[in-house]
Coordinates of C-alpha atoms and ligand atoms in Angstrom, one line a residue:
Chain A
M19 CA -57.8 -37.6 -125.6
E20 CA -56.8 -41.0 -124.5
T21 CA -58.9 -43.9 -125.7
D22 CA -57.3 -46.8 -123.7
D23 CA -59.1 -47.9 -120.6
R24 CA -57.7 -46.4 -117.5
T25 CA -57.4 -48.5 -114.4
V26 CA -58.3 -46.8 -111.2
R27 CA -57.5 -48.7 -108.1
L28 CA -59.7 -47.8 -105.1
T29 CA -59.5 -48.5 -101.4
I30 CA -62.5 -48.2 -99.1
V31 CA -61.8 -47.2 -95.5
G32 CA -64.8 -47.7 -93.2
F33 CA -67.0 -50.6 -94.4
G34 CA -70.4 -49.9 -92.9
H35 CA -73.5 -48.9 -94.7
V36 CA -71.9 -46.4 -97.0
G37 CA -68.7 -48.2 -97.6
G38 CA -70.6 -51.4 -98.4
G39 CA -72.9 -49.4 -100.7
V40 CA -69.9 -48.1 -102.6
A41 CA -68.5 -51.6 -103.1
E42 CA -71.9 -52.7 -104.3
V43 CA -72.4 -49.9 -106.9
V44 CA -68.8 -50.1 -108.1
M45 CA -69.4 -53.8 -108.8
R46 CA -72.8 -53.4 -110.2
K47 CA -71.8 -50.5 -112.5
H48 CA -68.3 -51.7 -113.4
H49 CA -69.1 -52.7 -116.9
A50 CA -71.2 -49.6 -117.7
I51 CA -68.5 -47.2 -116.3
K52 CA -65.9 -48.9 -118.4
E53 CA -68.0 -48.6 -121.5
R54 CA -68.9 -44.9 -121.0
Y55 CA -66.0 -43.4 -119.3
G56 CA -63.1 -45.8 -120.1
L57 CA -62.5 -46.2 -116.4
D58 CA -61.8 -49.7 -115.0
L59 CA -62.6 -49.2 -111.3
R60 CA -61.0 -51.9 -109.1
I61 CA -61.4 -52.2 -105.4
V62 CA -57.9 -53.3 -104.2
G63 CA -58.3 -52.8 -100.5
I64 CA -60.9 -52.5 -97.7
A65 CA -60.2 -51.5 -94.1
D66 CA -62.5 -51.5 -91.2
I67 CA -62.3 -52.0 -87.4
K68 CA -62.4 -55.8 -88.2
G69 CA -59.2 -55.7 -90.2
V70 CA -57.9 -55.2 -93.8
V71 CA -58.4 -57.1 -96.9
T72 CA -56.3 -56.5 -100.1
N73 CA -55.9 -57.8 -103.6
E74 CA -53.6 -55.9 -106.0
R75 CA -55.6 -57.1 -109.0
G76 CA -58.9 -56.2 -107.5
L77 CA -61.0 -57.9 -104.8
S78 CA -63.5 -60.4 -105.9
E79 CA -67.1 -60.4 -104.8
S80 CA -66.5 -63.4 -102.7
E81 CA -63.5 -61.9 -100.9
I82 CA -65.6 -58.8 -100.1
T83 CA -68.5 -60.9 -98.8
K84 CA -66.1 -62.9 -96.6
F85 CA -64.6 -59.7 -95.3
R86 CA -68.0 -58.3 -94.6
L87 CA -68.9 -61.5 -92.6
G88 CA -65.7 -61.2 -90.6
D89 CA -64.1 -64.3 -92.2
E90 CA -60.5 -64.3 -90.8
S91 CA -59.2 -66.3 -93.8
V92 CA -59.3 -63.2 -96.1
M93 CA -57.9 -60.7 -93.6
A94 CA -54.4 -59.4 -94.3
E95 CA -52.2 -60.0 -91.3
G96 CA -50.2 -57.4 -89.6
I97 CA -51.5 -54.5 -91.8
S98 CA -53.1 -51.5 -90.2
T99 CA -55.5 -49.2 -92.0
R100 CA -52.8 -46.6 -92.2
D101 CA -50.3 -49.1 -93.6
M102 CA -52.9 -50.0 -96.3
I103 CA -53.5 -46.3 -97.2
K104 CA -49.7 -45.6 -97.4
E105 CA -48.3 -48.8 -98.8
L106 CA -50.8 -50.4 -101.0
D107 CA -50.6 -49.1 -104.5
H108 CA -53.8 -47.3 -105.4
E109 CA -55.0 -44.0 -106.9
L110 CA -58.0 -43.2 -104.8
M111 CA -59.3 -43.7 -101.3
V112 CA -62.9 -43.6 -100.3
E113 CA -63.3 -42.6 -96.7
A114 CA -66.5 -43.7 -95.0
T115 CA -65.8 -44.0 -91.3
P116 CA -68.2 -42.4 -88.7
T117 CA -68.5 -38.7 -88.5
N118 CA -66.9 -37.2 -85.4
V119 CA -67.3 -33.5 -84.9
I120 CA -65.1 -33.3 -81.8
D121 CA -61.7 -33.9 -83.5
G122 CA -62.6 -35.4 -86.9
E123 CA -60.9 -38.8 -86.1
P124 CA -60.3 -41.4 -87.4
G125 CA -61.3 -39.9 -90.8
L126 CA -59.0 -36.9 -90.5
T127 CA -55.9 -39.0 -90.1
H128 CA -57.1 -41.3 -92.9
I129 CA -57.6 -38.4 -95.3
I130 CA -54.3 -36.7 -94.5
T131 CA -52.4 -40.0 -94.8
A132 CA -54.0 -40.6 -98.2
L133 CA -53.3 -37.2 -99.6
E134 CA -49.7 -37.3 -98.3
S135 CA -49.4 -40.7 -100.1
D136 CA -50.6 -39.0 -103.3
R137 CA -54.1 -40.6 -103.4
H138 CA -57.2 -38.7 -104.5
V139 CA -59.8 -38.8 -101.7
V140 CA -63.6 -39.1 -101.9
T141 CA -65.4 -39.0 -98.6
S142 CA -68.9 -39.1 -97.1
N143 CA -67.4 -38.3 -93.7
K144 CA -68.5 -34.8 -92.5
G145 CA -66.3 -34.4 -89.5
P146 CA -62.9 -33.7 -91.1
L147 CA -64.4 -31.2 -93.5
A148 CA -66.4 -29.4 -90.8
L149 CA -63.3 -28.9 -88.7
Q150 CA -60.3 -28.7 -90.9
Y151 CA -61.6 -27.7 -94.3
R152 CA -58.9 -25.3 -95.3
R153 CA -56.0 -27.4 -94.1
L154 CA -57.2 -30.4 -96.1
M155 CA -57.9 -28.4 -99.3
E156 CA -54.4 -26.9 -99.1
L157 CA -52.8 -30.2 -98.6
A158 CA -54.7 -31.6 -101.5
G159 CA -53.7 -28.6 -103.6
R160 CA -50.0 -29.0 -102.6
R161 CA -50.1 -32.6 -103.6
G162 CA -52.0 -32.0 -106.8
K163 CA -54.7 -34.4 -105.7
M164 CA -58.5 -34.1 -105.5
L165 CA -60.6 -34.1 -102.3
R166 CA -64.3 -34.5 -103.1
F167 CA -67.2 -34.8 -100.7
E168 CA -70.5 -34.5 -102.4
A169 CA -72.0 -37.2 -100.2
T170 CA -71.4 -35.2 -97.1
V171 CA -74.2 -32.7 -97.8
G172 CA -77.7 -33.8 -98.8
G173 CA -76.8 -37.4 -99.7
A174 CA -77.7 -38.0 -103.3
M175 CA -78.8 -34.4 -103.8
P176 CA -76.3 -32.9 -106.2
L177 CA -75.5 -29.7 -104.4
I178 CA -71.8 -28.9 -104.4
S179 CA -71.2 -30.1 -107.9
L180 CA -74.3 -28.3 -109.1
I181 CA -73.0 -25.1 -107.8
R182 CA -69.4 -25.8 -108.9
N183 CA -70.2 -27.0 -112.4
N184 CA -73.6 -26.1 -113.6
L185 CA -73.9 -22.7 -111.9
A186 CA -70.3 -21.7 -112.7
G187 CA -70.1 -18.0 -113.3
N188 CA -73.1 -17.2 -111.0
G189 CA -72.5 -15.4 -107.8
I190 CA -74.2 -17.4 -105.0
I191 CA -76.1 -15.1 -102.6
S192 CA -77.5 -17.6 -100.2
I193 CA -78.3 -21.2 -99.6
K194 CA -81.2 -22.2 -97.5
G195 CA -82.5 -25.7 -96.9
I196 CA -83.5 -28.7 -95.0
L197 CA -80.4 -30.9 -94.7
N198 CA -81.6 -33.5 -92.2
G199 CA -84.2 -36.0 -93.1
T200 CA -84.8 -37.2 -89.5
C201 CA -85.8 -33.7 -88.3
N202 CA -88.0 -33.2 -91.4
Y203 CA -89.7 -36.5 -90.8
I204 CA -90.5 -35.6 -87.2
L205 CA -91.8 -32.1 -88.0
T206 CA -93.9 -33.4 -90.9
R207 CA -95.5 -36.1 -88.7
M208 CA -96.1 -33.7 -85.8
A209 CA -97.9 -31.3 -88.2
E210 CA -99.9 -33.9 -90.0
E211 CA -101.0 -35.9 -86.9
N212 CA -101.0 -33.2 -84.3
L213 CA -98.8 -35.3 -82.1
P214 CA -96.2 -34.3 -79.5
Y215 CA -92.5 -34.4 -80.3
E216 CA -91.6 -37.2 -77.9
H217 CA -94.3 -39.4 -79.4
V218 CA -93.2 -38.9 -83.0
L219 CA -89.5 -39.3 -82.1
R220 CA -90.2 -42.7 -80.6
E221 CA -92.1 -43.7 -83.6
A222 CA -89.2 -42.6 -85.8
Q223 CA -86.8 -44.6 -83.7
E224 CA -89.0 -47.7 -84.1
I225 CA -88.9 -47.5 -87.9
G226 CA -85.2 -46.7 -88.0
I227 CA -85.5 -43.1 -89.3
A228 CA -84.1 -41.8 -86.0
E229 CA -81.1 -43.2 -84.2
S230 CA -81.3 -44.5 -80.6
D231 CA -79.3 -41.5 -79.6
P232 CA -81.0 -38.8 -81.8
T233 CA -79.1 -35.8 -80.3
K234 CA -77.0 -35.0 -83.4
D235 CA -80.0 -34.8 -85.6
V236 CA -82.7 -33.2 -83.4
E237 CA -80.3 -30.7 -81.8
G238 CA -79.4 -29.4 -85.3
I239 CA -75.7 -30.5 -85.1
D240 CA -75.8 -32.6 -88.2
T241 CA -77.5 -29.7 -90.1
A242 CA -74.8 -27.3 -88.8
V243 CA -72.0 -29.6 -89.9
K244 CA -73.4 -29.8 -93.4
L245 CA -74.0 -26.0 -93.5
V246 CA -70.4 -25.4 -92.6
I247 CA -69.2 -27.6 -95.5
L248 CA -71.4 -25.5 -97.8
A249 CA -70.1 -22.3 -96.2
N250 CA -66.5 -23.3 -96.8
T251 CA -66.9 -24.7 -100.3
V252 CA -69.4 -22.2 -101.7
F253 CA -68.7 -19.1 -99.7
D254 CA -65.0 -19.7 -99.0
M255 CA -65.6 -19.0 -95.3
D256 CA -63.0 -21.2 -93.4
A257 CA -65.7 -21.8 -90.7
T258 CA -66.0 -24.7 -88.3
Y259 CA -69.2 -26.1 -87.1
R260 CA -68.7 -24.2 -83.8
D261 CA -69.2 -20.9 -85.6
V262 CA -72.8 -21.9 -86.5
K263 CA -75.7 -20.5 -84.4
V264 CA -77.7 -23.6 -83.8
R265 CA -81.1 -24.4 -82.4
G266 CA -82.8 -27.7 -82.8
I267 CA -86.4 -29.0 -82.9
T268 CA -86.8 -30.5 -79.5
D269 CA -89.0 -27.6 -78.2
I270 CA -91.4 -27.5 -81.1
T271 CA -95.0 -28.1 -80.0
P272 CA -98.0 -29.4 -82.0
D273 CA -99.7 -26.1 -81.0
A274 CA -97.0 -24.1 -82.6
L275 CA -97.3 -26.1 -85.8
K276 CA -101.1 -25.5 -85.7
L277 CA -100.7 -21.8 -85.2
A278 CA -98.2 -21.7 -88.0
H279 CA -100.6 -23.6 -90.2
D280 CA -103.4 -21.2 -89.5
A281 CA -101.2 -18.3 -90.6
G282 CA -100.3 -20.2 -93.8
Y283 CA -96.9 -21.6 -92.7
T284 CA -95.3 -24.8 -91.6
I285 CA -92.2 -25.1 -89.3
K286 CA -89.0 -26.7 -90.8
L287 CA -85.5 -26.9 -89.5
I288 CA -83.6 -24.7 -91.9
G289 CA -79.9 -24.2 -92.4
E290 CA -79.0 -20.9 -93.9
V291 CA -75.7 -19.4 -95.1
D292 CA -75.2 -16.2 -97.1
T293 CA -72.7 -13.7 -98.3
T294 CA -73.2 -11.5 -95.2
G295 CA -71.6 -14.3 -93.1
R296 CA -74.9 -15.5 -91.7
L297 CA -74.5 -19.1 -90.6
E298 CA -77.5 -20.4 -88.8
V299 CA -79.6 -23.4 -88.1
A300 CA -83.0 -22.8 -86.6
P301 CA -86.7 -23.8 -86.9
R302 CA -88.2 -21.3 -89.3
L303 CA -91.6 -20.6 -90.8
V304 CA -91.8 -21.8 -94.3
P305 CA -94.9 -20.7 -96.4
I306 CA -97.1 -23.7 -97.2
R307 CA -96.3 -24.8 -100.8
D308 CA -93.0 -22.9 -100.8
P309 CA -90.3 -25.0 -102.7
L310 CA -88.7 -25.6 -99.3
D311 CA -92.0 -27.1 -98.0
V312 CA -91.0 -30.8 -98.7
S313 CA -92.3 -33.6 -96.4
G314 CA -91.1 -36.8 -94.9
T315 CA -87.4 -37.5 -94.9
L316 CA -86.7 -35.5 -98.1
N317 CA -84.0 -32.9 -98.1
V318 CA -84.1 -29.7 -100.1
A319 CA -82.0 -26.6 -100.7
T320 CA -82.7 -23.3 -102.5
I321 CA -79.7 -21.6 -103.9
K322 CA -80.1 -17.9 -104.6
T323 CA -77.9 -16.8 -107.5
D324 CA -77.3 -13.5 -109.1
L325 CA -77.9 -14.6 -112.7
A326 CA -80.0 -17.7 -112.6
G327 CA -82.3 -16.6 -109.8
D328 CA -83.5 -19.2 -107.3
I329 CA -82.8 -22.8 -107.9
T330 CA -84.2 -25.5 -105.7
V331 CA -83.0 -29.1 -105.5
I332 CA -85.0 -31.8 -103.7
G333 CA -83.7 -35.3 -103.0
K334 CA -83.2 -38.1 -100.7
G335 CA -80.8 -36.8 -98.1
A336 CA -79.6 -40.1 -96.6
G337 CA -79.4 -43.8 -97.3
P338 CA -76.3 -45.8 -98.1
I339 CA -77.0 -46.3 -101.8
E340 CA -77.8 -42.6 -102.2
A341 CA -74.5 -41.7 -100.5
A342 CA -72.8 -44.3 -102.6
S343 CA -74.3 -42.6 -105.7
A344 CA -72.8 -39.3 -104.7
I345 CA -69.4 -41.0 -104.0
L346 CA -69.5 -42.7 -107.4
S347 CA -70.2 -39.5 -109.2
D348 CA -67.3 -37.8 -107.4
I349 CA -65.0 -40.6 -108.4
I350 CA -66.0 -40.4 -112.1
G351 CA -65.8 -36.6 -111.9
I352 CA -62.2 -36.7 -110.9
Y353 CA -61.2 -38.6 -114.0
D354 CA -63.8 -37.4 -116.4
T355 CA -62.8 -33.9 -117.3
G356 CA -65.7 -32.8 -119.3
Q357 CA -65.8 -34.8 -122.5
S358 CA -68.6 -37.0 -121.3
Q359 CA -70.5 -34.5 -119.1
T360 CA -73.8 -35.6 -120.6
K361 CA -73.4 -39.3 -120.4
H362 CA -75.6 -41.2 -118.0
L363 CA -75.3 -44.8 -116.9
Q364 CA -78.1 -47.3 -117.4
Chain B
M15 CA -107.3 -30.1 -75.6
S16 CA -105.8 -26.7 -75.5
D17 CA -107.3 -23.3 -75.0
Q18 CA -107.0 -20.8 -77.7
F19 CA -107.8 -17.2 -77.2
I20 CA -107.0 -13.9 -78.6
Y21 CA -105.4 -11.1 -76.6
P22 CA -106.2 -7.6 -77.6
T23 CA -103.0 -5.7 -78.1
P24 CA -102.8 -2.4 -76.3
N25 CA -103.2 -0.4 -79.5
S26 CA -106.5 -1.9 -80.4
Y27 CA -108.2 -0.1 -77.5
L28 CA -107.3 3.2 -79.1
E29 CA -109.4 3.1 -82.2
A30 CA -109.7 6.8 -82.7
E31 CA -106.0 7.4 -82.2
M32 CA -103.7 6.8 -85.0
K33 CA -100.0 6.6 -85.3
I34 CA -98.6 9.3 -87.5
S35 CA -95.1 10.0 -88.8
M36 CA -94.4 13.5 -89.9
D37 CA -91.4 15.1 -91.5
I38 CA -91.1 18.8 -90.8
E39 CA -88.3 21.4 -91.3
L40 CA -87.3 23.8 -88.7
N41 CA -85.4 27.1 -88.9
D42 CA -82.0 26.6 -87.4
I43 CA -82.5 28.8 -84.3
P44 CA -82.6 27.6 -80.7
G45 CA -85.9 26.6 -79.2
Q46 CA -87.5 25.4 -82.5
L47 CA -87.8 21.8 -81.5
V48 CA -89.7 22.5 -78.4
R49 CA -92.1 24.8 -80.3
A50 CA -92.7 22.0 -82.7
L51 CA -93.4 19.4 -80.1
K52 CA -95.6 21.5 -77.8
P53 CA -98.7 21.6 -80.2
V54 CA -98.7 17.8 -80.4
S55 CA -99.0 17.5 -76.6
D56 CA -101.4 20.4 -76.5
L57 CA -103.7 18.5 -78.8
G58 CA -103.6 15.4 -76.6
G59 CA -101.1 13.6 -78.8
N60 CA -98.5 11.1 -77.5
I61 CA -95.0 11.6 -78.9
L62 CA -93.3 8.3 -79.6
S63 CA -90.1 9.3 -81.3
V64 CA -88.2 12.3 -82.5
L65 CA -85.4 12.2 -85.0
H66 CA -83.7 15.5 -85.1
Q67 CA -81.1 15.7 -87.9
R68 CA -79.1 18.8 -87.4
D69 CA -76.3 17.4 -89.5
K70 CA -78.5 16.9 -92.5
K71 CA -79.5 20.5 -93.2
T72 CA -81.6 21.2 -96.3
P73 CA -80.1 23.5 -99.0
S74 CA -82.1 26.4 -97.6
G75 CA -80.4 25.8 -94.2
R76 CA -83.4 24.2 -92.5
V77 CA -83.1 21.2 -90.1
P78 CA -85.2 18.2 -90.9
V79 CA -87.1 16.5 -88.1
Q80 CA -89.0 13.3 -88.1
L81 CA -91.8 12.9 -85.6
V82 CA -93.8 9.8 -84.7
F83 CA -96.8 10.3 -82.5
E84 CA -100.3 9.1 -81.7
L85 CA -103.1 11.5 -82.2
E86 CA -106.8 11.4 -82.5
E87 CA -107.4 11.5 -86.2
G88 CA -109.7 14.5 -86.2
R89 CA -107.0 16.7 -84.7
L90 CA -104.4 16.3 -87.3
E91 CA -105.6 19.1 -89.5
K92 CA -105.4 21.5 -86.5
L93 CA -102.0 20.4 -85.7
V94 CA -100.7 21.1 -89.2
E95 CA -102.2 24.6 -89.2
K96 CA -100.6 25.3 -85.8
L97 CA -97.2 24.1 -87.0
K98 CA -97.4 26.2 -90.2
S99 CA -98.4 29.3 -88.2
E100 CA -95.3 28.8 -86.1
G101 CA -93.2 29.0 -89.3
M102 CA -92.5 25.4 -89.8
Q103 CA -92.8 23.4 -92.9
V104 CA -94.6 20.2 -92.9
V105 CA -93.0 18.2 -95.7
R106 CA -94.7 14.8 -95.3
I107 CA -97.4 13.2 -93.3
G108 CA -97.6 9.4 -93.2
K109 CA -100.7 7.7 -91.9
E110 CA -100.8 4.3 -93.5
R111 CA -97.5 3.7 -91.9
M112 CA -97.3 0.0 -91.0
K113 CA -96.6 -1.3 -94.5
D114 CA -94.6 -4.4 -93.8
S115 CA -95.6 -7.2 -91.5
M116 CA -94.6 -10.8 -90.6
V117 CA -95.9 -13.7 -88.7
V118 CA -93.8 -14.9 -85.8
I119 CA -94.3 -18.0 -83.6
L120 CA -93.2 -18.1 -79.9
I121 CA -92.8 -21.1 -77.8
G122 CA -92.1 -21.1 -74.0
H123 CA -93.6 -19.9 -70.7
I124 CA -95.1 -16.9 -72.5
V125 CA -97.7 -15.8 -70.0
H126 CA -95.5 -16.2 -66.9
S127 CA -92.7 -14.2 -68.6
D128 CA -95.0 -11.3 -69.2
I129 CA -95.8 -11.1 -72.8
R130 CA -97.2 -7.6 -72.3
D131 CA -93.9 -6.2 -71.5
T132 CA -92.4 -7.7 -74.7
I133 CA -95.2 -6.2 -76.8
D134 CA -94.8 -2.9 -75.1
R135 CA -91.1 -2.8 -76.0
I136 CA -92.0 -3.1 -79.6
D137 CA -95.0 -0.8 -79.6
S138 CA -93.0 2.0 -77.9
T139 CA -90.5 2.1 -80.8
G140 CA -93.0 4.1 -82.8
F141 CA -91.9 2.4 -85.9
A142 CA -93.3 -1.1 -85.3
E143 CA -96.1 -2.7 -83.4
V144 CA -97.6 -6.1 -82.5
M145 CA -100.9 -6.4 -84.4
G146 CA -102.5 -9.6 -83.1
L147 CA -101.6 -12.4 -80.8
S148 CA -103.1 -15.8 -80.5
L149 CA -102.0 -17.9 -77.6
S150 CA -102.5 -21.6 -77.1
M151 CA -101.8 -23.0 -73.6
P152 CA -101.8 -26.8 -73.3
G153 CA -101.9 -26.8 -69.5
V154 CA -100.3 -25.5 -66.3
D155 CA -96.5 -25.8 -66.3
K156 CA -96.4 -26.9 -70.0
K157 CA -94.9 -24.6 -72.6
S158 CA -97.4 -22.5 -74.5
S159 CA -97.2 -21.4 -78.1
A160 CA -98.3 -18.1 -79.6
S161 CA -98.4 -16.5 -83.0
L162 CA -98.2 -12.8 -83.5
V163 CA -98.0 -10.4 -86.3
L164 CA -95.3 -7.8 -86.2
S165 CA -95.8 -4.7 -88.4
A166 CA -93.5 -1.8 -89.1
I167 CA -93.1 1.2 -91.3
G168 CA -90.6 -0.5 -93.6
K169 CA -88.5 -3.6 -94.2
S170 CA -85.5 -2.5 -92.2
E171 CA -87.7 -1.4 -89.3
L172 CA -89.4 -4.7 -89.4
K173 CA -86.0 -6.4 -89.1
D174 CA -85.2 -4.2 -86.1
A175 CA -88.5 -5.1 -84.5
L176 CA -87.8 -8.8 -84.9
G177 CA -84.3 -8.1 -83.4
I178 CA -86.0 -6.6 -80.3
L179 CA -88.4 -9.5 -80.1
E180 CA -85.6 -12.0 -80.3
S181 CA -83.4 -10.3 -77.7
T182 CA -86.3 -9.9 -75.2
A183 CA -87.3 -13.5 -75.9
R184 CA -83.8 -14.7 -75.3
E185 CA -83.7 -13.1 -71.9
K186 CA -87.0 -14.8 -71.0
G187 CA -86.1 -18.2 -72.4
I188 CA -88.7 -18.1 -75.2
M189 CA -88.0 -19.5 -78.6
V190 CA -88.8 -17.3 -81.6
I191 CA -89.6 -18.9 -85.0
S192 CA -89.4 -16.4 -87.8
P193 CA -90.2 -16.8 -91.5
I194 CA -87.5 -17.7 -94.0
Ligands
NAP3 N1 -75.7 -43.6 -93.9 C1 -76.0 -42.5 -94.7 O1 -77.0 -42.4 -95.3 C2 -74.9 -41.5 -94.9 C3 -75.2 -40.5 -95.8 C4 -74.2 -39.5 -96.0 C5 -73.0 -39.5 -95.3 N2 -72.8 -40.5 -94.3 C6 -71.6 -40.5 -93.6 O2 -70.8 -41.6 -94.1 C7 -70.0 -42.1 -93.0 C8 -70.3 -43.6 -92.9 O3 -71.7 -43.7 -92.6 P1 -72.3 -45.2 -92.4 O4 -73.8 -45.0 -92.3 O5 -71.8 -46.1 -93.4 O6 -71.8 -45.5 -90.9 P2 -71.5 -47.0 -90.3 O7 -72.5 -48.0 -91.0 O8 -71.4 -46.9 -88.9 O9 -70.1 -47.4 -91.0 C9 -68.9 -46.8 -90.5 C10 -67.8 -47.9 -90.6 O10 -66.6 -47.4 -90.3 C11 -65.9 -48.4 -89.4 N3 -64.9 -47.8 -88.6 C12 -65.0 -47.1 -87.4 N4 -63.8 -46.7 -87.0 C13 -62.9 -47.1 -87.9 C14 -61.5 -47.0 -88.0 N5 -60.8 -46.4 -87.1 N6 -60.9 -47.5 -89.1 C15 -61.6 -48.2 -90.0 N7 -62.9 -48.3 -90.0 C16 -63.6 -47.8 -89.0 C17 -67.0 -49.0 -88.7 O11 -66.6 -50.3 -88.2 P3 -67.5 -50.9 -87.0 O12 -68.8 -51.2 -87.5 O13 -66.8 -52.2 -86.7 O14 -67.5 -50.0 -85.8 C18 -68.1 -49.1 -89.7 O15 -68.0 -50.3 -90.5 C19 -70.3 -41.3 -91.8 O16 -69.3 -40.4 -91.6 C20 -71.7 -40.7 -92.1 O17 -71.9 -39.5 -91.4 C21 -73.8 -41.5 -94.2

């Protein structure tokens, strides 16, 4: 076991909420990570639509702030995002550009380029994994590199690593859960206040819980994309999000929620995948006080296993720092091969 | 705001009638099935389904048949006597048949799309029925919501009944919300 600190040079591609959050937590936890894991994490490059900033010795906080504010003086001239991924020496790329479920771009090209340049990849971007999972995993395997994506499903909720590590040896029979906080917020409010869908959607948009174009969330597409990632990783399915049977929440009425309540249920948008090949997103009746009956923007998943029975995880599904938390744990997981499994940072 | 009322389902009119499933064994000679069914109709019963399993003969060479029918309760004893006198063996009589049930919510133009027809399709299976329906209509042209209870003789039959409900609902543009 090596005791010397190991320098891990990172690049971040896509510097929005999540990318910015990653830079923030890497800076904030730098010392603690070095102490606990012997990892010296350095951000050596950041790329965004605005441009590219690099520093082989590690970007300073002020360089990162200037880049964020669009200060031209720090931008590297004549270097594209792909050039940076290919040519700048580094060990690991964090990919956090917007999710695109039509062709996976630009994330797909970024990930392929990074793996082909022998970088590990940690991503929060769902598109490439929901469309080209097998191809990307095979490429990573051929290159002997890791591709990790805990942040794509359930934000900070440890789902993929929970199944992969802590539930190792269990057969997974099914996973059912609420994987979209926006839909859960809308259904919770409709049920509590007996308000129509349109009203609650507008309210959610005003407080920033729903996007101005809420289609991906309310039509169940986002849930389907996450479900496909679970289907591929946990059930080895090689599915794409087009294989999912999807219904969203736009037709749910307050009356339906009331009738459900009278019968002892509430209505939730549930994604479900199981060993029989079921791959479905639909509003479902959840018994009141079932572990899946969580309210507000919370996410939840119940994993049915053959040895451990049912295990339910509840957590914040979205939010830049939550996603950054999942990304950070993926980064550490790549280098920390078990000796310090039980360590936690302050 | 919205009206709520309860629809009686067709079966609840027929208090005295009960749905019965019966396993009998016939001798493997022609005409036996007709001889088994005739007493049911003679006694005013309504046959819902007949499962004739010629390929699953008993060790003694008899053919098992599963009947599902509606009959006035008081006439059941007479029926059994009659069948026995015809040389048939009554192996099992099931009365408390609808063991499994689930709540289902529907959303859509439920009344326009003839909910009766949907219920009838399930009731006519003989293995499942719609037990209760409450409907809530917010106003003309708006989508209404309903909850109903599906019951069936067993878990797999309940799943089949849900399948029937889902496919009829799909044809009619109605959304079905089922329990996890
Ligand atoms: N936010 C969350 O809570 C959360 C949670 C889990 C997963 N995710 C996923 O994480 C990813 C990032 O989310 P986010 O909330 O950080 O989105 P965001 O704030 O929109 O950030 C995306 C960033 O990528 C940049 N970008 C777009 N195209 C690019 C390209 N071709 N090359 C380089 N950079 C490019 C954007 O630049 P411009 O701003 O200049 O367009 C923006 O800075 C998405 O895939 C999302 O689905 C988000």
